[in-house]
Amino acid sequence: MSKSAKKGHEVFSFSLMSDQRDEFAAFLRRSLRADEQIKAERSAKRKPGRLKGRLIVDPAFFEPLSDEEVKELTGE
């Protein structure tokens, strides 16, 4: 395997037999599809407002915790 620099990037060169080349090309196609799927899933998870109207927070949630509750949460 030879290594050379091109415009600040490292470039690797290697040779494959025809069956290896086909297998490697298939691997790259699967990798690209998986990468696209992961990006789509991430963008769907981060959509602002997707829980609007479905998530209800009780006003008691914003009240300060009692000393007993703090002790329970901190393990004291």
Coordinates of N, CA and C in Angstrom, one line a residue, residues 31-59:
S31 N -22.3 1.0 3.3 CA -21.9 1.9 4.3 C -22.5 3.3 4.1
L32 N -22.6 3.7 2.8 CA -23.1 5.0 2.5 C -24.6 5.0 2.8
R33 N -25.3 3.9 2.5 CA -26.8 3.9 2.8 C -27.0 3.9 4.3
A34 N -26.2 3.2 5.1 CA -26.3 3.2 6.5 C -26.0 4.6 7.1
D35 N -25.0 5.3 6.6 CA -24.7 6.6 7.0 C -25.9 7.6 6.7
E36 N -26.5 7.4 5.6 CA -27.6 8.3 5.2 C -28.8 8.0 6.2
Q37 N -29.0 6.7 6.5 CA -30.1 6.4 7.4 C -29.9 6.9 8.8
I38 N -28.6 6.8 9.3 CA -28.3 7.4 10.6 C -28.5 8.9 10.6
K39 N -28.1 9.6 9.6 CA -28.3 11.0 9.5 C -29.8 11.4 9.6
A40 N -30.6 10.6 8.8 CA -32.0 10.9 8.8 C -32.7 10.6 10.2
E41 N -32.2 9.6 10.8 CA -32.8 9.3 12.2 C -32.4 10.4 13.2
R42 N -31.2 10.8 13.1 CA -30.7 11.9 14.0 C -31.5 13.2 13.8
S43 N -31.8 13.5 12.5 CA -32.5 14.8 12.2 C -33.9 14.6 12.7
A44 N -34.5 13.4 12.6 CA -35.9 13.3 13.0 C -36.0 13.4 14.6
K45 N -35.0 12.9 15.3 CA -35.0 13.0 16.7 C -34.9 14.4 17.2
R46 N -34.2 15.2 16.5 CA -33.9 16.6 17.0 C -34.9 17.6 16.5
K47 N -36.0 17.2 15.9 CA -37.0 18.2 15.4 C -37.6 18.9 16.5
P48 N -37.4 20.3 16.6 CA -38.0 21.1 17.6 C -39.6 21.0 17.6
G49 N -40.2 20.9 18.8 CA -41.6 21.0 18.8 C -42.3 19.7 18.5
R50 N -41.6 18.6 18.4 CA -42.2 17.3 18.0 C -43.1 16.7 19.1
L51 N -42.9 17.2 20.4 CA -43.7 16.7 21.5 C -44.7 17.7 21.9
K52 N -44.8 18.8 21.2 CA -45.7 19.9 21.6 C -47.2 19.3 21.6
G53 N -47.8 19.5 22.7 CA -49.2 19.1 22.9 C -49.3 17.6 23.4
R54 N -48.2 16.9 23.4 CA -48.2 15.5 23.8 C -47.5 15.3 25.1
L55 N -46.8 16.3 25.6 CA -46.1 16.2 26.8 C -46.6 17.2 27.8
I56 N -47.1 16.8 28.9 CA -47.8 17.7 29.8 C -46.9 17.6 31.1
V57 N -46.5 18.8 31.6 CA -45.7 18.9 32.8 C -46.6 19.6 33.9
D58 N -46.7 18.8 35.0 CA -47.5 19.3 36.1 C -46.8 20.5 36.7
P59 N -47.5 21.5 37.1 CA -46.9 22.7 37.8 C -46.1 22.3 39.0

